[in-house]
């Protein structure tokens, strides 16, 4: 039996978005999604057993977290404890290696790293695909972080069938720039936003259908290594997700003034011949899918057009890794 | 037989939007719409017969227009000439009384004023409803400018049945502020934008259905003089129209940074207790439906939040008027 395990997981950015839960308890989504894992944004998490007389403890970036925060983590740990029948309390210590200015959600890398560490510590040693079904229950988008490169989260219809699937290692000159419009936390969480959209948007049924079609098309583009198609589908799918929010009642929108400027800058540089395409998640920042070989040059170009924004470049990240276990 | 007729028509702002043509030649829309006529924005147009040896001439704000511009006007004049069997050429002189800074489309008031003048000059003397079917063929949204107050444009399915209908005189403390974000002409015309949306947006069928429901609901709100409902439906319908564009392929968007700030300002003042609701057309400006009695105070509040924007207030406008005929 191991005492301590440390694991790393990278965050991922959806190119075909996850937007809406079919089963909010099991985190089963309304549509399958597809993402790119990024190497610049990751979480390192170590877990170790505590004596049975103690309780779970959770440190994030060196700071002990509140009981409320710890409770959420405990519920996730319970999935592994029940499956392995090892019920001791656990100390979790996580460090997010996300550039502070990025303001990017770290729940994907956080739950993937914690799940990877627990999988080893409890001796379950599930395959990545099987492990992804547990990670999913911490955070939906974390499901996709078990693998590197392009990853599909197949919606499925049960705990076991809603899972990650490796698609492609994205080793064909792929990169991503993050244009940081605002690093403050958002007013409407993605959980609230998607629930409101599912419940009230008159575009929601069309979204689900469109996302299914977009997923088929983007996998074809990946198989053909057709970067232009990949980018066009990414950009259209992302905006479609934001369109569902304008169809909600009352409508809402994650765009900020800087988001508009950033998207316009992508269009401008594309007109100048750069292969670059944008996507946005449930927040104001703009992510730009581009060629890794053009990333440096593009970063300079974007910085000239958007002098006030922080811009972070990233290559393609790997799947979960065990860094330490003894 | 009259020699010269001068008419006035006011512009209108759709609360339930017209977005998409079923018949681009006859200007038959995919959905019925409903608007508010504004008194601050109008066009005065005079028409007079010219000797048969001459050709149509078109003056706009005192300047003689190009042959190309004049050709569009001639095609519209032909509708009245054919109906009345008076085929002489005509001199058209239009003046737009739209505050220069507003950057607001004047085609609605322009074609309504020209149609009203031609209706009298040719001696057709059609009723407003019948006249609206001719005006429609100059510009779709102009159809609604034949009446004052709240006006419906019933989609219909033929030249005769696609027409304006008076709904309510809006004499119950209604006003509108225009927050001028950008007065330059837009990159994508509404004609191009709606055609692209009809052809490619996966949300378009849901839009048509939603607009039909919204029209029923807003007419109920008007009948009950329920301002809050009126505003909520207006805001939701406008954003739904913009959502259809994010669902287009490729997606497009009329929002500018200032539009986002202006919509946020409306939300802020509403949280402070002001009854105000926004809508946007195929351009970056934001129109705010409000109480006429609060319009002055609101204008001051908006100006404090948005110091760089020009703000124009307007009460409810009348329908077409004949100013001169002899």
XYZ file of C-alpha atoms in Angstrom:
652
model
C 0.000 0.000 0.000
C 1.353 3.404 -1.015
C 1.553 6.316 1.438
C 1.826 9.281 -0.877
C 1.256 9.922 -4.580
C 1.830 13.079 -6.578
C 0.260 13.540 -10.018
C 0.121 16.212 -12.717
C -2.680 17.046 -15.127
C -2.942 19.770 -17.745
C -5.927 21.904 -18.475
C -7.785 21.663 -21.779
C -9.695 24.076 -23.986
C -12.817 22.772 -25.707
C -12.985 23.265 -29.473
C -16.405 21.624 -29.537
C -17.964 22.954 -26.354
C -19.574 21.196 -23.429
C -22.614 23.314 -22.593
C -25.412 21.762 -20.576
C -25.908 18.789 -18.321
C -28.346 15.967 -18.907
C -27.742 14.627 -15.400
C -26.440 17.319 -13.017
C -25.623 14.781 -10.300
C -23.590 12.407 -12.474
C -22.248 15.203 -14.728
C -23.572 13.555 -17.865
C -23.574 16.197 -20.622
C -26.189 16.915 -23.273
C -23.611 16.687 -26.046
C -20.194 15.164 -26.636
C -17.277 17.610 -26.753
C -13.685 17.741 -28.009
C -10.707 19.588 -26.585
C -7.036 20.396 -26.918
C -4.834 19.785 -23.862
C -2.403 22.669 -23.165
C 1.098 22.306 -21.731
C 1.390 25.728 -20.066
C -1.483 25.290 -17.643
C -1.404 22.419 -15.168
C -1.976 21.332 -11.597
C 0.306 19.209 -9.399
C -1.502 17.424 -6.612
C -0.242 15.095 -3.910
C -2.433 12.903 -1.750
C -1.469 11.007 1.362
C -3.327 8.877 3.876
C -3.996 10.323 7.307
C -4.667 8.425 10.536
C -8.328 7.364 10.813
C -8.812 9.710 13.772
C -8.262 12.762 11.577
C -10.375 14.365 8.794
C -9.666 15.267 5.179
C -7.481 18.355 4.757
C -7.114 20.368 1.553
C -4.258 22.763 0.782
C -4.438 24.866 -2.364
C -1.293 26.747 -3.392
C -0.004 26.256 0.165
C -3.093 27.578 1.907
C -5.384 25.431 3.996
C -8.906 25.658 2.559
C -12.199 26.201 4.380
C -14.445 23.389 5.555
C -16.856 24.164 2.748
C -14.173 23.867 0.065
C -12.821 20.729 1.697
C -16.294 19.153 1.748
C -16.465 19.294 -2.077
C -13.074 17.597 -2.285
C -14.106 14.955 0.270
C -17.153 14.041 -1.786
C -14.840 13.467 -4.753
C -12.359 11.436 -2.643
C -15.277 9.277 -1.468
C -15.760 7.976 -5.023
C -12.268 6.457 -4.876
C -12.537 5.373 -1.246
C -15.786 3.541 -1.883
C -14.528 1.861 -5.020
C -11.288 0.739 -3.290
C -12.848 0.140 0.128
C -10.066 2.146 1.794
C -11.837 4.666 3.973
C -9.064 6.609 5.715
C -8.988 10.402 5.581
C -6.647 12.080 3.151
C -4.466 15.162 2.944
C -4.640 16.825 -0.460
C -2.082 19.445 -1.492
C -2.575 21.095 -4.880
C -0.561 23.701 -6.693
C -2.001 25.348 -9.805
C 0.604 26.238 -12.401
C -1.657 28.581 -14.241
C -0.116 31.989 -14.948
C -1.795 34.219 -12.364
C -2.819 36.749 -14.980
C -4.598 34.142 -17.048
C -7.752 34.026 -14.982
C -8.395 30.627 -16.445
C -10.515 28.029 -14.751
C -8.284 25.429 -13.175
C -11.014 22.951 -12.229
C -10.198 20.770 -15.252
C -6.535 20.233 -14.367
C -7.346 20.219 -10.631
C -9.809 17.335 -10.652
C -7.825 15.413 -13.262
C -4.661 15.621 -11.147
C -6.515 14.719 -7.955
C -8.234 11.796 -9.660
C -4.958 10.553 -11.122
C -3.279 10.706 -7.717
C -6.166 8.947 -5.957
C -6.320 6.256 -8.643
C -2.737 5.281 -7.790
C -2.886 5.857 -4.019
C -5.918 3.608 -3.558
C -4.375 0.956 -5.783
C -7.332 1.022 -8.155
C -5.041 1.627 -11.134
C -7.893 2.118 -13.554
C -7.118 2.789 -17.211
C -7.224 6.470 -18.261
C -10.612 5.977 -19.910
C -12.119 4.311 -16.852
C -10.488 6.858 -14.556
C -12.028 9.673 -16.625
C -15.517 8.548 -15.551
C -14.571 9.285 -11.916
C -12.800 12.533 -12.725
C -15.930 13.627 -14.602
C -17.830 13.715 -11.335
C -15.504 16.376 -9.949
C -15.805 18.662 -12.969
C -17.226 17.867 -16.390
C -14.453 19.432 -18.430
C -11.820 17.641 -16.300
C -12.912 14.401 -17.985
C -10.951 15.374 -21.084
C -7.710 16.164 -19.212
C -6.764 12.497 -18.734
C -5.278 12.509 -22.240
C -2.963 14.845 -24.124
C -3.606 16.308 -27.573
C -7.121 16.198 -29.007
C -9.542 14.421 -26.688
C -13.219 13.591 -27.013
C -15.612 13.412 -24.094
C -18.306 11.018 -25.273
C -21.538 12.033 -23.626
C -22.722 8.475 -22.884
C -25.786 7.859 -20.758
C -24.464 6.455 -17.488
C -21.547 6.791 -15.086
C -19.570 4.204 -17.050
C -20.310 5.303 -20.603
C -19.740 9.068 -20.238
C -15.958 9.098 -20.725
C -12.837 10.439 -22.384
C -11.416 9.053 -25.599
C -8.009 9.844 -27.056
C -8.315 11.191 -30.602
C -4.939 12.523 -31.811
C -1.674 13.716 -30.274
C -1.920 17.092 -32.075
C 1.762 16.875 -32.996
C 1.211 18.622 -36.320
C 2.160 22.231 -35.568
C -0.692 23.170 -33.224
C -0.554 25.924 -30.587
C -2.833 28.205 -28.644
C -2.620 31.814 -27.524
C -4.733 33.075 -24.645
C -5.689 36.736 -24.870
C -6.424 37.648 -21.257
C -9.228 40.196 -21.316
C -10.099 40.008 -17.645
C -8.626 37.771 -14.994
C -11.289 38.456 -12.370
C -13.706 35.678 -11.586
C -16.857 35.794 -13.642
C -20.272 36.983 -12.457
C -22.181 34.000 -13.802
C -20.468 30.662 -13.194
C -20.470 28.219 -16.079
C -22.577 25.887 -13.940
C -25.267 28.568 -13.522
C -24.939 29.719 -17.111
C -25.413 26.297 -18.636
C -28.323 25.409 -16.355
C -30.100 28.668 -17.260
C -29.434 28.011 -20.953
C -30.703 24.426 -20.871
C -33.822 25.568 -18.996
C -34.739 28.673 -21.000
C -32.904 29.029 -24.329
C -35.047 28.602 -27.407
C -31.862 27.759 -29.308
C -30.824 24.933 -27.009
C -32.242 21.968 -28.981
C -30.617 23.317 -32.164
C -27.332 23.714 -30.254
C -27.275 20.035 -29.251
C -27.914 18.984 -32.827
C -25.300 21.406 -34.185
C -22.690 20.265 -31.663
C -23.196 16.656 -32.762
C -22.621 17.638 -36.388
C -19.641 19.838 -35.505
C -18.017 16.970 -33.592
C -18.199 14.668 -36.603
C -16.826 17.397 -38.856
C -13.937 18.377 -36.558
C -12.822 14.749 -36.157
C -12.712 14.503 -39.921
C -10.636 17.705 -40.054
C -8.252 16.267 -37.431
C -7.947 12.970 -39.321
C -7.099 14.948 -42.463
C -4.843 17.373 -40.551
C -6.823 20.149 -42.179
C -5.978 23.144 -39.993
C -8.291 25.592 -41.728
C -11.310 23.323 -41.290
C -10.274 22.659 -37.686
C -10.182 26.400 -37.019
C -13.388 27.262 -38.825
C -15.363 24.593 -36.985
C -13.825 25.678 -33.659
C -14.759 29.312 -34.204
C -18.294 28.543 -35.376
C -18.969 26.078 -32.554
C -17.737 28.481 -29.867
C -19.904 31.329 -31.118
C -22.880 28.979 -31.366
C -22.485 28.225 -27.664
C -22.525 31.962 -26.919
C -25.534 32.334 -29.221
C -27.519 29.941 -27.009
C -27.058 32.429 -24.137
C -28.511 35.284 -26.198
C -31.466 32.945 -26.766
C -31.979 32.430 -23.030
C -34.639 34.218 -20.999
C -33.435 36.573 -19.679
C -30.527 36.642 -22.125
C -26.966 36.913 -20.859
C -23.530 37.280 -22.379
C -19.916 36.643 -21.335
C -18.500 39.101 -23.885
C -16.665 42.110 -22.486
C -15.469 45.089 -24.560
C -11.984 43.548 -24.685
C -13.425 40.250 -25.959
C -14.875 42.062 -28.969
C -11.553 43.794 -29.643
C -9.692 40.493 -29.283
C -12.005 38.653 -31.698
C -11.699 41.526 -34.179
C -7.904 41.303 -33.878
C -8.067 37.598 -34.797
C -10.138 38.456 -37.866
C -7.694 41.231 -38.796
C -4.639 38.978 -38.566
C -6.438 36.239 -40.468
C -7.148 38.702 -43.271
C -3.403 39.385 -43.260
C -2.755 35.715 -43.935
C -2.192 34.232 -40.462
C -3.938 30.946 -39.789
C -5.696 31.772 -36.505
C -9.176 31.137 -35.135
C -10.809 32.141 -31.848
C -12.935 30.453 -29.262
C -14.389 31.650 -25.960
C -15.586 29.793 -22.897
C -17.881 30.933 -20.091
C -15.799 34.041 -19.473
C -14.378 37.064 -21.324
C -10.982 35.689 -22.401
C -10.313 34.778 -26.004
C -8.312 31.689 -26.950
C -6.672 31.562 -30.344
C -5.980 28.297 -32.121
C -2.909 28.766 -34.300
C 0.176 27.133 -35.790
C 2.844 26.481 -33.152
C 5.494 27.626 -35.608
C 3.733 31.021 -35.957
C 2.943 31.405 -32.251
C 5.823 33.754 -31.353
C 5.228 35.989 -34.354
C 1.486 36.018 -33.769
C 1.974 36.908 -30.122
C 3.936 40.002 -31.211
C 1.248 40.910 -33.726
C -1.560 40.516 -31.188
C 0.355 42.512 -28.596
C 0.673 45.370 -31.082
C -3.067 45.346 -31.771
C -4.044 44.795 -28.134
C -1.387 46.568 -26.051
C -3.380 46.351 -22.801
C -3.889 42.603 -22.816
C -1.693 39.901 -21.336
C -1.039 37.202 -23.902
C 0.068 33.694 -23.000
C 1.252 31.118 -25.506
C 1.015 27.388 -25.074
C 1.903 24.230 -26.927
C 0.063 20.918 -26.709
C 0.012 19.244 -23.298
C 0.273 15.614 -22.234
C -2.230 13.536 -20.354
C -2.074 12.729 -16.635
C 1.319 11.748 -15.188
C 2.352 10.245 -11.880
C 5.296 12.319 -10.599
C 5.943 10.534 -7.334
C 4.626 7.483 -5.462
C 5.948 5.682 -2.430
C -54.179 66.470 -60.779
C -51.667 67.665 -58.176
C -48.265 69.050 -59.130
C -46.374 68.713 -55.903
C -46.827 66.877 -52.622
C -44.687 66.935 -49.492
C -45.005 64.245 -46.808
C -43.397 63.360 -43.487
C -42.758 59.949 -41.974
C -41.022 58.973 -38.729
C -38.623 56.152 -38.224
C -39.484 53.189 -36.042
C -37.535 50.822 -33.823
C -38.577 47.177 -33.811
C -39.275 45.627 -30.416
C -40.017 42.304 -32.078
C -37.435 42.201 -34.831
C -37.747 41.653 -38.552
C -34.827 39.398 -39.440
C -34.965 37.446 -42.668
C -36.870 37.548 -45.924
C -39.083 34.803 -47.271
C -39.357 36.570 -50.622
C -36.407 38.943 -51.255
C -38.074 40.464 -54.322
C -41.413 41.280 -52.680
C -39.874 41.927 -49.235
C -42.081 39.356 -47.561
C -40.526 38.564 -44.168
C -40.115 35.226 -42.435
C -41.799 36.520 -39.289
C -44.165 39.288 -38.258
C -42.635 42.164 -36.299
C -43.731 44.998 -34.014
C -42.259 48.473 -33.592
C -42.463 51.792 -31.828
C -42.541 54.912 -34.011
C -40.227 57.701 -32.750
C -40.893 61.423 -33.027
C -37.288 62.665 -33.063
C -36.257 60.891 -36.249
C -38.108 61.620 -39.472
C -37.842 62.342 -43.183
C -39.613 65.062 -45.170
C -39.947 64.278 -48.834
C -41.508 66.228 -51.671
C -42.338 64.824 -55.088
C -43.295 66.699 -58.223
C -44.028 65.723 -61.812
C -41.431 66.540 -64.449
C -42.004 66.952 -68.190
C -42.055 63.575 -70.011
C -38.837 64.454 -71.831
C -36.869 64.438 -68.589
C -35.805 61.625 -66.205
C -36.296 60.999 -62.501
C -34.088 63.135 -60.254
C -33.345 62.481 -56.593
C -32.043 65.051 -54.103
C -31.078 63.886 -50.620
C -30.400 66.581 -48.017
C -30.009 69.060 -50.879
C -27.528 66.998 -52.871
C -28.310 65.465 -56.232
C -27.755 61.717 -56.005
C -25.921 59.430 -58.429
C -27.625 57.533 -61.235
C -27.255 54.337 -59.261
C -29.006 55.761 -56.193
C -31.673 57.326 -58.386
C -32.317 53.988 -60.111
C -33.384 52.410 -56.803
C -35.782 55.286 -56.203
C -37.152 55.048 -59.752
C -37.955 51.366 -59.279
C -39.965 52.330 -56.205
C -41.714 55.198 -58.014
C -42.652 52.754 -60.775
C -44.877 50.847 -58.346
C -47.024 53.960 -57.950
C -46.803 54.975 -61.610
C -47.937 51.570 -62.775
C -50.782 51.387 -60.295
C -51.993 54.909 -61.216
C -51.091 54.699 -64.913
C -49.338 58.084 -64.711
C -45.924 57.520 -66.189
C -44.213 60.918 -66.084
C -40.787 61.301 -64.500
C -40.558 62.703 -61.002
C -38.292 64.938 -58.964
C -37.807 63.649 -55.418
C -36.329 65.879 -52.710
C -35.774 64.298 -49.289
C -34.417 65.713 -46.070
C -33.574 63.395 -43.204
C -34.194 64.889 -39.793
C -32.108 62.338 -38.012
C -29.574 63.838 -35.602
C -26.313 63.521 -37.513
C -24.575 61.830 -34.606
C -27.223 59.154 -34.369
C -25.935 57.014 -37.202
C -29.378 55.521 -37.440
C -30.725 53.961 -40.583
C -33.142 56.342 -42.232
C -34.506 53.959 -44.851
C -37.668 53.347 -42.819
C -38.707 56.997 -42.630
C -37.337 57.663 -46.128
C -39.430 55.102 -47.993
C -42.498 55.754 -45.839
C -42.346 59.499 -46.590
C -41.727 58.904 -50.300
C -44.577 56.389 -50.478
C -46.935 58.738 -48.649
C -46.078 61.597 -51.021
C -46.473 59.411 -54.133
C -49.771 58.002 -52.874
C -51.204 61.518 -52.857
C -49.428 62.863 -55.960
C -50.652 60.023 -58.171
C -54.163 60.343 -56.759
C -54.193 56.729 -55.616
C -55.118 57.784 -52.084
C -54.785 54.298 -50.684
C -55.511 53.691 -47.007
C -52.452 53.544 -44.723
C -52.661 49.756 -44.562
C -52.862 49.361 -48.325
C -50.156 51.982 -48.821
C -47.884 50.057 -46.444
C -47.769 47.151 -48.914
C -46.160 49.471 -51.494
C -43.836 51.106 -48.988
C -42.700 47.621 -47.936
C -41.142 47.124 -51.349
C -38.789 50.048 -50.790
C -37.582 48.857 -47.395
C -39.093 46.168 -45.175
C -38.941 48.097 -41.936
C -40.508 51.149 -43.620
C -43.779 49.186 -43.749
C -44.318 49.915 -40.055
C -43.743 53.676 -40.354
C -47.166 54.385 -41.860
C -48.619 54.426 -38.336
C -47.589 56.053 -35.070
C -47.214 54.294 -31.722
C -46.964 50.513 -31.644
C -47.305 48.988 -35.097
C -47.337 45.405 -36.312
C -46.025 44.295 -39.682
C -47.975 41.142 -40.417
C -45.767 38.881 -42.495
C -48.538 37.721 -44.863
C -47.722 35.642 -47.911
C -48.273 37.964 -50.871
C -47.866 41.595 -51.904
C -51.325 42.420 -50.561
C -51.284 40.494 -47.288
C -47.838 41.527 -45.997
C -48.835 44.838 -44.364
C -48.839 47.206 -41.403
C -51.467 47.156 -38.691
C -51.983 49.814 -36.045
C -51.802 48.320 -32.546
C -51.732 51.091 -29.922
C -50.885 54.791 -29.756
C -48.309 54.218 -26.972
C -49.662 57.227 -25.099
C -48.970 55.634 -21.726
C -45.639 57.135 -20.700
C -43.382 55.502 -23.284
C -40.049 56.893 -24.466
C -36.784 55.763 -26.015
C -33.178 56.731 -25.538
C -30.611 56.013 -28.230
C -27.091 55.399 -26.944
C -24.934 56.187 -29.968
C -21.969 53.833 -29.845
C -20.774 54.407 -33.380
C -22.304 56.559 -36.063
C -20.220 55.165 -38.929
C -21.963 52.986 -41.441
C -21.767 49.319 -40.638
C -19.539 46.739 -42.314
C -22.285 44.183 -42.869
C -25.555 45.661 -44.114
C -28.729 44.330 -42.543
C -29.705 42.983 -45.954
C -26.488 40.928 -46.170
C -26.656 39.978 -42.494
C -30.174 38.625 -42.626
C -29.603 36.727 -45.871
C -26.488 35.067 -44.415
C -28.422 34.210 -41.246
C -31.395 32.726 -43.098
C -29.037 30.679 -45.277
C -26.613 29.380 -42.657
C -27.771 29.827 -39.047
C -28.649 26.646 -37.224
C -30.764 28.759 -34.876
C -32.873 30.326 -37.619
C -35.902 27.977 -37.497
C -36.051 28.389 -33.701
C -35.830 32.179 -34.149
C -38.896 32.260 -36.394
C -40.864 30.202 -33.908
C -39.672 32.326 -30.965
C -40.522 35.580 -32.756
C -44.069 34.338 -33.344
C -44.459 33.585 -29.633
C -42.840 36.876 -28.609
C -45.234 38.825 -30.840
C -48.270 37.273 -29.163
C -46.796 37.950 -25.729
C -45.834 41.580 -26.432
C -49.275 42.399 -27.813
C -50.736 41.053 -24.605
C -48.313 43.228 -22.601
C -49.338 46.276 -24.662
C -53.041 45.518 -24.187
C -52.428 45.294 -20.428
C -50.100 48.326 -20.454
C -47.610 46.151 -18.601
C -44.350 48.050 -19.096
C -42.130 45.507 -17.384
C -43.379 42.680 -19.602
C -43.080 44.937 -22.649
C -39.451 45.632 -21.771
C -38.502 42.083 -20.901
C -39.920 40.713 -24.149
C -38.214 43.500 -26.132
C -34.834 42.787 -24.568
C -35.105 39.016 -24.971
C -36.307 39.228 -28.582
C -33.528 41.618 -29.605
C -30.811 39.425 -28.123
C -32.375 36.373 -29.759
C -31.979 38.069 -33.130
C -28.289 38.680 -32.359
C -27.987 35.072 -31.193
C -29.032 33.866 -34.659
C -25.935 35.615 -36.049
C -23.638 33.775 -33.636
C -25.284 30.607 -34.970
C -24.448 31.522 -38.588
C -21.536 30.019 -40.516
C -19.236 31.851 -40.375
C -20.618 33.598 -37.294
C -20.773 37.385 -37.158
C -21.718 40.008 -34.611
C -22.796 43.660 -34.589
C -21.677 44.231 -30.996
C -18.881 46.739 -30.479
C -17.076 47.337 -27.177
C -19.332 50.340 -26.533
C -22.443 48.218 -27.139
C -21.404 45.906 -24.303
C -20.788 48.873 -21.995
C -24.140 50.407 -22.968
C -26.067 47.178 -22.320
C -24.283 46.788 -18.978
C -25.266 50.376 -18.112
C -28.929 49.510 -18.773
C -28.642 46.518 -16.447
C -26.953 48.679 -13.793
C -29.654 51.361 -13.871
C -32.361 48.708 -13.850
C -30.827 47.231 -10.702
C -31.063 50.734 -9.258
C -34.790 50.716 -9.872
C -35.173 52.421 -13.256
C -37.584 50.757 -15.658
C -35.375 50.470 -18.749
C -34.722 47.735 -21.290
C -32.380 47.583 -24.276
C -32.612 46.456 -27.843
C -30.116 46.485 -30.711
C -30.565 46.379 -34.462
C -28.110 45.459 -37.200
C -25.531 47.908 -35.880
C -23.674 48.798 -32.682
C -26.065 51.378 -31.184
C -28.200 50.530 -28.184
C -31.805 51.704 -27.901
C -33.371 51.908 -24.478
C -37.108 51.550 -23.962
C -38.079 53.607 -20.909
C -40.756 55.700 -19.261
C -41.123 59.089 -20.952
C -41.457 60.704 -17.536
C -38.046 59.294 -16.514
C -36.339 59.994 -19.834
C -34.537 63.216 -18.799
C -33.319 61.756 -15.529
C -32.244 58.534 -17.220
C -30.367 60.466 -19.888
C -28.317 62.148 -17.142
C -27.676 58.806 -15.462
C -26.585 57.145 -18.713
C -24.361 60.081 -19.595
C -22.596 59.724 -16.236
C -21.997 56.010 -16.857
C -21.105 56.446 -20.530
C -19.414 59.849 -20.808
C -18.118 59.237 -24.344
C -21.449 58.399 -25.924
C -23.972 60.713 -27.544
C -27.418 60.083 -26.129
C -30.614 61.105 -27.899
C -34.052 60.992 -26.323
C -37.295 60.577 -28.199
C -40.991 60.373 -27.517
C -43.538 58.457 -29.551
C -43.969 59.541 -33.167
C -47.017 59.826 -35.388
C -47.770 58.048 -38.621
C -47.350 59.513 -42.103
C -48.543 63.088 -42.670
C -49.104 65.151 -45.783
C -47.462 68.535 -45.185
C -48.202 70.182 -48.496
C -50.115 69.399 -51.706
C -51.077 71.582 -54.610
